[in-house]
Coordinates of C-alpha atoms in Angstrom, one line a residue:
Chain A
M1 CA 0.0 0.0 0.0
S2 CA 1.4 3.4 -0.9
V3 CA 1.8 6.1 1.6
I4 CA 2.4 8.9 -0.8
E5 CA 0.9 9.3 -4.3
V6 CA 1.9 12.3 -6.4
R7 CA 0.7 12.9 -10.0
N8 CA 1.9 15.6 -12.3
L9 CA 2.7 18.1 -9.5
H10 CA 3.5 21.7 -10.5
K11 CA 4.5 24.6 -8.3
N12 CA 5.9 28.0 -9.5
Y13 CA 7.1 31.1 -7.7
G14 CA 6.3 33.9 -10.2
S15 CA 8.0 32.9 -13.4
L16 CA 10.3 30.3 -11.7
Q17 CA 9.0 26.7 -12.2
A18 CA 10.2 25.2 -8.9
V19 CA 8.4 21.8 -9.4
D20 CA 7.6 20.9 -13.0
G21 CA 5.5 17.7 -13.4
V22 CA 6.7 15.4 -10.6
D23 CA 5.2 11.9 -10.2
L24 CA 6.1 9.9 -7.1
T25 CA 4.8 6.7 -5.4
I26 CA 6.3 6.0 -2.0
E27 CA 5.5 2.6 -0.3
R28 CA 4.8 1.9 3.3
G29 CA 7.9 1.1 5.3
E30 CA 10.6 2.3 2.9
I31 CA 13.2 4.9 3.2
F32 CA 12.9 7.1 0.2
A33 CA 15.6 9.7 -0.6
I34 CA 15.2 12.7 -2.8
L35 CA 18.5 13.8 -4.3
G36 CA 19.3 16.9 -6.2
P37 CA 21.4 20.1 -6.3
N38 CA 20.4 23.2 -4.4
G39 CA 17.3 24.8 -5.9
A40 CA 16.3 21.6 -7.7
G41 CA 12.9 21.6 -6.0
K42 CA 13.5 19.1 -3.2
T43 CA 12.4 21.2 -0.3
T44 CA 9.4 22.7 -2.3
T45 CA 8.2 19.2 -3.1
V46 CA 8.6 17.9 0.5
E47 CA 6.9 21.0 1.9
I48 CA 3.9 20.4 -0.4
L49 CA 3.7 16.9 0.9
E50 CA 3.9 18.2 4.5
G51 CA 1.2 20.7 3.9
F52 CA 3.3 23.8 4.4
R53 CA 2.9 24.9 0.8
T54 CA 0.0 24.9 -1.7
R55 CA 0.5 23.5 -5.3
N56 CA -0.5 25.1 -8.5
S57 CA -1.7 21.9 -10.1
G58 CA -1.5 18.1 -9.8
E59 CA -2.7 15.5 -7.4
V60 CA -1.2 14.8 -4.0
K61 CA -2.3 12.1 -1.5
V62 CA -0.3 11.6 1.7
L63 CA -1.8 8.9 4.0
D64 CA -4.9 9.2 1.8
F65 CA -5.2 12.9 2.7
D66 CA -4.7 16.0 0.6
P67 CA -2.1 17.9 2.7
Q68 CA -3.0 21.4 1.6
F69 CA -6.6 20.9 2.8
K70 CA -7.0 23.1 5.9
G71 CA -10.4 21.9 7.3
K72 CA -11.5 18.8 9.1
G73 CA -9.0 16.1 9.2
A74 CA -5.9 18.3 8.9
R75 CA -5.1 17.9 12.6
D76 CA -5.5 14.1 12.4
F77 CA -3.2 14.2 9.4
R78 CA -0.5 16.0 11.3
D79 CA -1.0 13.6 14.2
R80 CA 0.2 10.8 11.9
I81 CA 3.2 12.5 10.4
G82 CA 6.5 13.8 11.8
I83 CA 8.4 16.7 10.3
V84 CA 12.1 17.5 10.7
L85 CA 12.5 20.9 8.9
Q86 CA 15.8 22.3 7.7
A87 CA 17.9 23.6 10.6
T88 CA 16.1 26.1 12.8
S89 CA 17.1 28.0 15.9
D90 CA 13.9 28.2 18.0
A91 CA 13.0 27.5 21.6
G92 CA 16.5 28.0 22.9
D93 CA 15.4 28.8 26.4
L94 CA 13.9 25.4 27.3
T95 CA 15.8 22.3 28.3
V96 CA 15.9 19.2 26.1
A97 CA 13.6 17.3 28.4
E98 CA 11.1 20.2 28.6
T99 CA 11.0 20.5 24.9
I100 CA 10.4 16.8 24.1
H101 CA 7.9 16.4 26.9
H102 CA 6.0 19.5 25.8
Y103 CA 5.7 18.4 22.2
A104 CA 4.6 14.9 23.3
G105 CA 1.5 16.6 24.6
Y106 CA 0.4 17.7 21.1
Y107 CA -0.3 14.1 19.9
S108 CA -2.9 11.5 20.5
D109 CA -0.5 8.6 21.0
P110 CA 3.0 9.9 21.7
R111 CA 6.1 7.9 22.3
D112 CA 7.5 7.9 25.8
A113 CA 9.4 11.2 26.0
N114 CA 12.3 9.8 28.0
E115 CA 12.7 6.9 25.6
V116 CA 12.9 9.4 22.7
I117 CA 15.6 11.3 24.6
E118 CA 17.6 8.2 25.0
A119 CA 17.0 7.1 21.4
I120 CA 18.4 10.4 20.0
G121 CA 21.4 10.0 22.3
L122 CA 20.7 13.1 24.4
G123 CA 20.2 11.3 27.7
D124 CA 23.1 13.1 29.4
K125 CA 22.0 16.5 28.0
K126 CA 18.4 16.2 29.2
K127 CA 18.7 19.1 31.6
E128 CA 20.7 21.4 29.3
L129 CA 19.2 24.4 27.7
V130 CA 18.7 23.9 24.0
H131 CA 20.8 26.9 23.0
T132 CA 23.8 25.3 24.7
L133 CA 23.7 22.2 22.4
S134 CA 26.1 21.7 19.5
G135 CA 24.9 21.7 16.0
G136 CA 24.7 18.0 15.8
Q137 CA 23.0 17.6 19.1
R138 CA 20.4 20.2 18.1
R139 CA 19.7 18.3 14.9
R140 CA 19.1 15.2 16.9
L141 CA 16.7 17.1 19.1
D142 CA 14.9 18.1 15.9
V143 CA 14.6 14.5 15.0
G144 CA 13.3 13.7 18.5
L145 CA 10.6 16.3 18.1
G146 CA 9.8 14.8 14.7
I147 CA 9.3 11.3 16.1
V148 CA 7.8 12.0 19.6
G149 CA 4.3 11.8 18.1
N150 CA 5.0 8.2 17.0
P151 CA 4.5 9.0 13.3
E152 CA 3.7 6.5 10.5
L153 CA 5.5 8.8 8.1
L154 CA 8.6 10.9 8.9
F155 CA 9.9 13.7 6.7
L156 CA 13.6 14.6 7.1
D157 CA 14.8 17.7 5.2
E158 CA 18.6 17.6 5.0
P159 CA 19.0 16.1 8.4
T160 CA 22.8 15.7 8.7
T161 CA 24.0 19.0 7.2
G162 CA 27.0 20.1 9.4
F163 CA 27.5 16.7 11.1
D164 CA 30.9 15.2 11.6
P165 CA 31.3 11.6 10.2
E166 CA 30.8 9.8 13.5
A167 CA 27.7 11.8 14.3
R168 CA 26.4 11.1 10.8
H169 CA 26.8 7.3 11.3
D170 CA 25.1 7.4 14.7
F171 CA 22.3 9.3 13.0
W172 CA 21.9 6.7 10.2
D173 CA 21.6 4.0 12.8
L174 CA 18.8 5.9 14.5
I175 CA 16.9 6.3 11.2
R176 CA 17.4 2.6 10.3
G177 CA 16.0 1.7 13.7
L178 CA 12.9 3.8 12.9
R179 CA 12.4 2.0 9.6
D180 CA 12.7 -1.3 11.4
L181 CA 9.8 -0.2 13.6
G182 CA 7.8 0.3 10.5
T183 CA 8.0 4.1 10.0
T184 CA 8.0 5.3 6.4
I185 CA 10.8 7.9 5.9
V186 CA 11.1 10.5 3.2
L187 CA 14.5 12.1 3.2
T188 CA 16.1 14.9 1.2
T189 CA 19.8 15.2 1.1
H190 CA 22.7 16.3 -1.0
Y191 CA 25.0 13.7 0.5
L192 CA 25.2 10.8 -1.9
E193 CA 26.7 8.5 0.6
E194 CA 23.8 9.2 2.9
A195 CA 21.3 8.1 0.3
E196 CA 23.4 5.1 -0.4
A197 CA 23.7 4.1 3.2
L198 CA 20.0 4.6 4.1
A199 CA 17.7 4.7 1.1
D200 CA 15.7 1.7 -0.3
R201 CA 15.0 3.9 -3.3
V202 CA 16.2 7.3 -4.5
A203 CA 14.7 9.9 -6.8
V204 CA 17.0 12.3 -8.6
I205 CA 15.4 15.6 -9.2
N206 CA 16.8 18.6 -11.1
R207 CA 15.1 21.8 -12.2
G208 CA 11.8 20.6 -10.8
K209 CA 11.8 17.4 -12.8
I210 CA 12.4 13.8 -11.7
L211 CA 15.3 12.4 -13.8
E212 CA 15.1 8.9 -12.5
I213 CA 13.9 6.7 -9.6
G214 CA 15.6 3.5 -8.6
T215 CA 17.5 1.6 -5.9
P216 CA 20.9 3.1 -5.1
A217 CA 22.5 0.0 -6.6
N218 CA 20.7 0.2 -9.9
L219 CA 20.3 3.9 -10.5
G220 CA 21.4 5.1 -13.9
D221 CA 23.4 2.3 -15.7
R222 CA 25.3 1.6 -12.5
A223 CA 24.4 -2.1 -12.3
T224 CA 25.5 -2.8 -15.8
S225 CA 28.3 -0.2 -16.1
L226 CA 31.8 -1.3 -16.8
A227 CA 34.2 -2.1 -14.0
R228 CA 37.4 -0.1 -13.8
V229 CA 40.6 -2.1 -13.1
Q230 CA 43.7 0.0 -12.1
W231 CA 47.2 -1.2 -11.5
E232 CA 50.8 0.1 -11.7
S233 CA 53.4 -1.2 -14.1
A234 CA 56.9 0.2 -14.5
G235 CA 56.0 3.2 -12.3
I236 CA 53.0 4.2 -14.5
M237 CA 49.3 3.8 -13.5
H238 CA 47.2 1.9 -16.0
E239 CA 43.5 1.5 -16.2
Q240 CA 41.1 -0.6 -18.1
F241 CA 37.2 -0.6 -18.4
T242 CA 35.7 -4.0 -18.7
D243 CA 32.6 -6.0 -18.2
K244 CA 34.8 -9.0 -17.2
P245 CA 37.1 -7.7 -14.4
T246 CA 37.9 -11.2 -13.1
A247 CA 39.3 -12.3 -16.5
A248 CA 41.2 -9.0 -16.7
I249 CA 42.8 -9.7 -13.3
A250 CA 43.6 -13.4 -14.3
K251 CA 45.4 -12.1 -17.3
L252 CA 47.4 -9.6 -15.2
M253 CA 48.4 -12.4 -12.8
H254 CA 50.2 -14.0 -15.7
E255 CA 52.1 -10.8 -16.4
F256 CA 53.2 -10.3 -12.8
D257 CA 54.9 -13.0 -10.7
E258 CA 53.5 -12.0 -7.4
E259 CA 51.3 -9.2 -6.2
I260 CA 49.9 -6.9 -8.9
P261 CA 51.1 -3.4 -7.7
K262 CA 48.4 -1.0 -6.5
L263 CA 45.6 -3.1 -7.9
T264 CA 42.1 -1.8 -7.5
V265 CA 38.8 -2.8 -9.0
S266 CA 35.9 -0.3 -8.8
R267 CA 32.5 0.4 -10.1
A268 CA 30.8 3.7 -10.6
T269 CA 29.8 5.2 -7.3
L270 CA 26.4 6.7 -6.8
E271 CA 28.1 10.0 -6.9
D272 CA 29.6 9.3 -10.4
I273 CA 26.1 8.3 -11.7
Y274 CA 24.4 11.3 -10.0
L275 CA 26.9 13.8 -11.4
K276 CA 26.6 12.3 -14.9
M277 CA 22.8 12.6 -14.7
I278 CA 22.9 16.2 -13.5
E279 CA 25.6 17.0 -16.1
E280 CA 23.6 15.6 -19.0
E281 CA 20.8 17.9 -18.0
R282 CA 22.8 21.0 -18.6
Chain B
M1 CA -7.2 5.6 17.5
T2 CA -6.9 7.6 20.7
K3 CA -8.2 11.1 20.5
L4 CA -6.1 14.3 20.3
P5 CA -5.8 16.3 23.5
S6 CA -8.4 19.2 23.5
T7 CA -7.7 22.6 22.2
L8 CA -8.1 24.1 25.7
K9 CA -5.7 21.6 27.3
M10 CA -3.1 22.3 24.6
G11 CA -3.6 26.0 25.1
W12 CA -3.1 25.6 28.8
R13 CA 0.2 23.7 28.2
R14 CA 1.2 26.4 25.7
G15 CA 0.6 29.0 28.4
K16 CA 2.8 27.2 30.9
I17 CA 5.6 26.8 28.5
E18 CA 5.3 30.4 27.3
I19 CA 5.6 31.7 30.9
R20 CA 8.6 29.4 31.5
Q21 CA 10.3 30.7 28.3
F22 CA 9.6 34.3 29.3
L23 CA 10.9 33.8 32.8
R24 CA 14.2 32.3 31.4
Q25 CA 14.9 35.6 29.7
R26 CA 16.0 37.4 32.8
E27 CA 16.8 40.8 31.4
S28 CA 13.5 41.1 29.6
V29 CA 11.7 39.9 32.7
V30 CA 13.2 42.6 34.9
F31 CA 12.7 45.3 32.2
T32 CA 9.1 44.4 31.4
L33 CA 7.9 43.9 35.0
L34 CA 9.9 46.6 36.8
F35 CA 10.0 49.4 34.2
P36 CA 6.5 50.8 35.0
L37 CA 7.5 51.0 38.6
I38 CA 10.7 52.8 37.8
L39 CA 8.9 55.3 35.6
M40 CA 6.4 55.7 38.4
A41 CA 9.3 56.6 40.8
I42 CA 10.8 59.1 38.3
F43 CA 7.6 60.9 37.5
G44 CA 6.4 60.7 41.1
S45 CA 9.5 62.6 42.2
V46 CA 9.6 65.2 39.4
F47 CA 5.9 66.2 39.5
K48 CA 5.0 66.4 43.1
G49 CA 2.1 68.8 42.8
E50 CA -1.7 68.3 42.9
I51 CA -3.6 68.5 39.6
A52 CA -6.9 68.9 41.3
N53 CA -8.3 69.1 44.8
G54 CA -6.7 66.3 46.7
V55 CA -5.5 64.5 43.6
K56 CA -1.7 64.2 43.1
F57 CA -0.1 63.7 39.8
S58 CA 1.4 60.4 40.9
Q59 CA -2.2 59.1 41.4
Y60 CA -3.1 60.2 37.9
F61 CA 0.1 58.7 36.6
L62 CA -0.5 55.3 38.3
A63 CA -3.6 54.8 36.1
G64 CA -1.5 55.6 33.0
M65 CA 1.2 53.1 34.1
I66 CA -1.3 50.3 34.7
A67 CA -2.7 50.9 31.2
S68 CA 0.8 51.1 29.7
G69 CA 1.7 47.8 31.4
M70 CA -1.3 46.2 29.6
I71 CA -0.2 47.6 26.3
N72 CA 3.5 46.6 26.8
S73 CA 2.8 43.1 28.0
G74 CA 0.2 42.4 25.4
F75 CA 0.5 44.5 22.3
Q76 CA 4.2 45.3 22.4
Q77 CA 5.4 41.9 23.6
L78 CA 3.3 39.9 21.0
A79 CA 3.9 42.3 18.0
I80 CA 7.6 41.9 18.5
N81 CA 7.8 38.3 19.7
I82 CA 5.6 36.7 17.0
P83 CA 7.6 38.0 14.0
M84 CA 10.7 36.7 15.8
E85 CA 9.1 33.3 16.3
R86 CA 8.1 33.4 12.6
D87 CA 11.7 34.1 11.6
D88 CA 13.5 31.5 13.8
G89 CA 11.2 28.7 12.7
S90 CA 9.3 28.2 16.0
L91 CA 5.9 28.8 14.3
K92 CA 6.7 26.6 11.4
R93 CA 7.6 23.8 13.7
L94 CA 4.4 24.2 15.7
R95 CA 2.4 24.3 12.4
G96 CA 3.7 20.8 11.6
T97 CA 2.1 19.4 14.8
P98 CA -1.6 18.7 15.4
M99 CA -1.8 21.7 17.8
P100 CA -4.4 24.2 16.5
A101 CA -3.8 28.0 16.2
T102 CA -6.4 28.6 18.8
S103 CA -4.3 26.8 21.4
Y104 CA -1.3 28.9 20.4
F105 CA -3.4 32.1 21.0
I106 CA -4.7 30.8 24.3
G107 CA -1.1 30.2 25.4
K108 CA -0.1 33.7 24.4
L109 CA -3.1 35.1 26.3
I110 CA -2.3 33.2 29.4
M111 CA 1.3 34.5 29.4
V112 CA 0.1 38.1 28.8
L113 CA -2.5 37.9 31.5
A114 CA 0.0 36.5 34.0
S115 CA 2.5 39.2 33.3
I116 CA -0.2 41.9 33.5
I117 CA -1.6 40.7 36.8
F118 CA 1.9 40.6 38.3
Q119 CA 2.6 44.1 37.1
V120 CA -0.6 45.5 38.4
I121 CA 0.0 44.0 41.8
L122 CA 3.5 45.4 41.8
L123 CA 2.3 48.9 40.8
L124 CA -0.5 49.0 43.3
L125 CA 1.8 47.8 46.1
G126 CA 4.4 50.4 45.1
G127 CA 1.7 53.1 44.8
V128 CA 0.2 52.4 48.2
L129 CA 3.6 52.2 49.9
F130 CA 5.5 55.1 48.3
F131 CA 3.1 57.4 46.5
G132 CA 0.1 57.6 48.9
I133 CA -2.3 55.9 46.5
H134 CA -5.7 55.1 48.0
L135 CA -7.3 51.8 46.9
P136 CA -11.0 51.9 46.3
T137 CA -13.2 50.2 49.0
S138 CA -16.4 49.8 47.0
P139 CA -16.8 46.3 45.4
N140 CA -18.4 48.0 42.4
K141 CA -15.1 49.8 41.6
W142 CA -13.2 46.6 41.7
L143 CA -15.7 44.9 39.5
I144 CA -15.3 47.7 36.9
F145 CA -11.5 47.3 37.3
A146 CA -11.8 43.5 36.6
V147 CA -13.9 44.1 33.5
I148 CA -11.5 46.7 32.3
M149 CA -8.6 44.3 32.9
I150 CA -10.2 41.6 30.9
L151 CA -11.2 43.8 28.0
G152 CA -7.9 45.6 28.1
T153 CA -5.8 42.5 28.2
G154 CA -7.8 40.8 25.5
G155 CA -7.7 43.8 23.3
S156 CA -4.1 44.5 23.8
A157 CA -3.1 40.8 23.1
S158 CA -5.4 40.4 20.1
L159 CA -4.2 43.7 18.5
G160 CA -0.6 42.5 19.2
V161 CA -1.3 39.3 17.2
A162 CA -3.0 41.4 14.5
F163 CA -0.1 43.8 14.3
S164 CA 2.5 41.0 14.2
I165 CA 2.1 40.7 10.4
V166 CA 3.3 44.3 9.9
P167 CA 7.0 44.0 10.7
K168 CA 8.8 42.4 7.8
S169 CA 11.3 40.7 10.0
G170 CA 11.8 39.8 13.7
R171 CA 14.9 42.0 13.9
G172 CA 13.1 45.1 12.7
A173 CA 10.0 44.5 14.8
S174 CA 10.8 46.5 17.8
A175 CA 11.8 49.5 15.7
I176 CA 8.3 49.6 14.2
V177 CA 6.3 48.7 17.3
T178 CA 8.0 50.7 20.0
P179 CA 7.4 54.2 18.4
V180 CA 3.8 53.4 17.9
I181 CA 3.4 52.7 21.6
I182 CA 5.3 55.7 22.8
I183 CA 3.3 58.1 20.6
M184 CA 0.1 56.5 21.8
Q185 CA 1.2 57.0 25.4
F186 CA 1.9 60.7 24.8
F187 CA -1.4 61.3 23.0
S188 CA -3.5 59.2 25.4
G189 CA -2.7 61.0 28.7
V190 CA -0.1 58.6 30.2
F191 CA 2.7 61.0 30.7
F192 CA 0.6 64.2 30.8
V193 CA -2.8 65.1 32.1
F194 CA -5.1 64.4 29.1
T195 CA -7.2 67.5 29.4
Q196 CA -4.0 69.7 29.1
L197 CA -3.2 68.2 25.7
P198 CA -4.1 70.1 22.4
K199 CA -7.6 69.4 21.2
W200 CA -6.4 67.6 18.0
M201 CA -4.3 65.2 20.1
Q202 CA -7.3 64.4 22.3
D203 CA -9.5 63.8 19.3
F204 CA -6.9 61.5 17.7
A205 CA -6.4 59.5 20.9
S206 CA -10.1 59.1 21.4
V207 CA -10.3 56.8 18.5
F208 CA -7.8 54.3 20.0
P209 CA -8.2 52.1 23.1
L210 CA -5.3 53.4 25.3
K211 CA -7.0 56.7 26.1
W212 CA -10.1 54.9 27.3
L213 CA -8.1 52.3 29.2
C214 CA -6.4 55.1 31.1
Q215 CA -9.6 56.9 31.7
G216 CA -11.3 53.7 32.9
I217 CA -8.6 52.9 35.3
R218 CA -8.7 56.5 36.6
S219 CA -12.4 56.0 37.3
V220 CA -11.4 53.2 39.6
F221 CA -8.5 54.7 41.5
L222 CA -9.2 58.5 41.6
P223 CA -11.9 60.1 43.8
D224 CA -15.3 60.5 42.1
A225 CA -15.0 64.2 42.3
F226 CA -12.2 64.1 39.8
A227 CA -14.7 63.0 37.1
Q228 CA -15.5 66.8 36.8
S229 CA -11.9 67.3 35.5
E230 CA -12.3 64.8 32.7
V231 CA -13.0 66.0 29.1
A232 CA -16.7 65.0 29.3
H233 CA -16.9 66.0 33.0
S234 CA -17.8 62.4 33.6
W235 CA -16.1 59.0 33.8
E236 CA -18.1 57.8 30.7
T237 CA -17.9 54.3 32.1
A238 CA -20.3 52.7 29.6
R239 CA -18.7 54.3 26.6
T240 CA -15.2 53.2 27.9
L241 CA -16.3 49.6 28.2
L242 CA -17.9 49.8 24.8
V243 CA -14.8 51.2 23.0
L244 CA -12.6 48.6 24.7
A245 CA -14.9 45.8 23.7
I246 CA -15.1 47.0 20.1
W247 CA -11.3 47.1 19.9
F248 CA -11.1 43.6 21.4
I249 CA -13.4 42.3 18.7
V250 CA -11.6 44.2 16.0
G251 CA -8.3 42.7 17.2
L252 CA -9.7 39.2 17.3
V253 CA -11.2 39.4 13.8
I254 CA -8.1 40.8 12.2
S255 CA -5.8 38.3 13.9
I256 CA -7.9 35.3 13.0
R257 CA -8.1 36.5 9.4
T258 CA -4.5 37.5 8.9
F259 CA -2.4 35.3 11.1
K260 CA 0.4 33.5 9.2
W261 CA 2.5 30.6 10.5
N262 CA 5.4 31.2 8.1
R263 CA 6.5 33.6 5.4
E264 CA 5.9 31.6 2.2

């Protein structure tokens, strides 16, 4: 059963076409990443799904609800979703615990606030004022506020911008844990390794249009693209592109007696594929 | 599915958290709550004379200070604070939760009311102890005072919410809001005796609520004989309550119609 259905979505700001005919279907329980350069239309699309923005045309159903509808049902809709906006700087004068406990009181069936604080790794910062937290800690608090309502669907808008690598890995574990509990997650990011580490499927968007949707492993021609074999011979690096890297290495083993110097076999990274897609657009 | 908490309950929770956030900003607490008392001390020692038989300027000024406290804690506080909350993302985050706008407004109203009650107690205490203010003994006067407090607080808060869409950014908000209030205070008889102001100033101020708020509070705390010294030679209690009620409704209607969670 799909959680999000989008057909032919359009949104413009004056003469700028921010979202230009987007189609999306997001299934229950998956982590879906939306990739794209700055200004591609990621945030606009997600904010339409969250109900923050109105569209110019197209059909949108999120949890069987039209998110731009303001009347009856809008509160029940927001009771079922969690939203982590791009970095904000609000509510600095409350403690971590006060903030999470307070937000829990907005929902019909919230998660236990103390459990949430532990889950986001802020157990020892519980009594600290929010404005004393580091950037990464603050971002985890944002996620805590997004999940305290026990949402079926969680939106994460560039959640790890400004994280150090370790914090980012901890954060990914947290998100995977939520998926394992059955939460559907929609994530925008411009970190390719984040999409690769987390997402079941990714959509690449540029200039308001979806270029492709696929699993990180199969996006573009990645699954079928040629492998690159690199090695050193007589002080010079050589490289060969082949669809039979094993055979290529077997042949090299005959040429060298022992170890093949500086041997690597690699395939296109998600980043290579992504950059190629964006580049072709230009 | 379990039901969402009621709008009123969420509003009450908002009120408590608003008060807690307000109290954490120490400088602003001291400034907002003590400033009227400080002004009272300054004006009380500069103008020592009587403005009518048995009525000292400090007594007249006390009414103006109570009215100003209502305007500062309601109108000024909200018209500056809400644009800041809109800028820093607080409002957008709240908008993403099931909490309705009504609960948000109830929370603001609770905070404003708490701050005004505290200020009024402080001013009356200071007035009695240091400036020889006589508190009224008739229950009728206190009843009128309570009604004025409710209408004044509601009007001040709702007009503050309504005005909060005027400043283009949180940072510029106080530069726009503060002069509006200071001019209103001069025109409405807070710093000077209203009847001594030029006629055009009096006419202008009569359209707005602050003049009526001051006059209404004077009718509670000044001797009845002083009514003769008012513009209409009477307290005009009915008209005062009517004007305050109209402004309260105007504020409510404008704020419900124009309130925005974010700048799209």
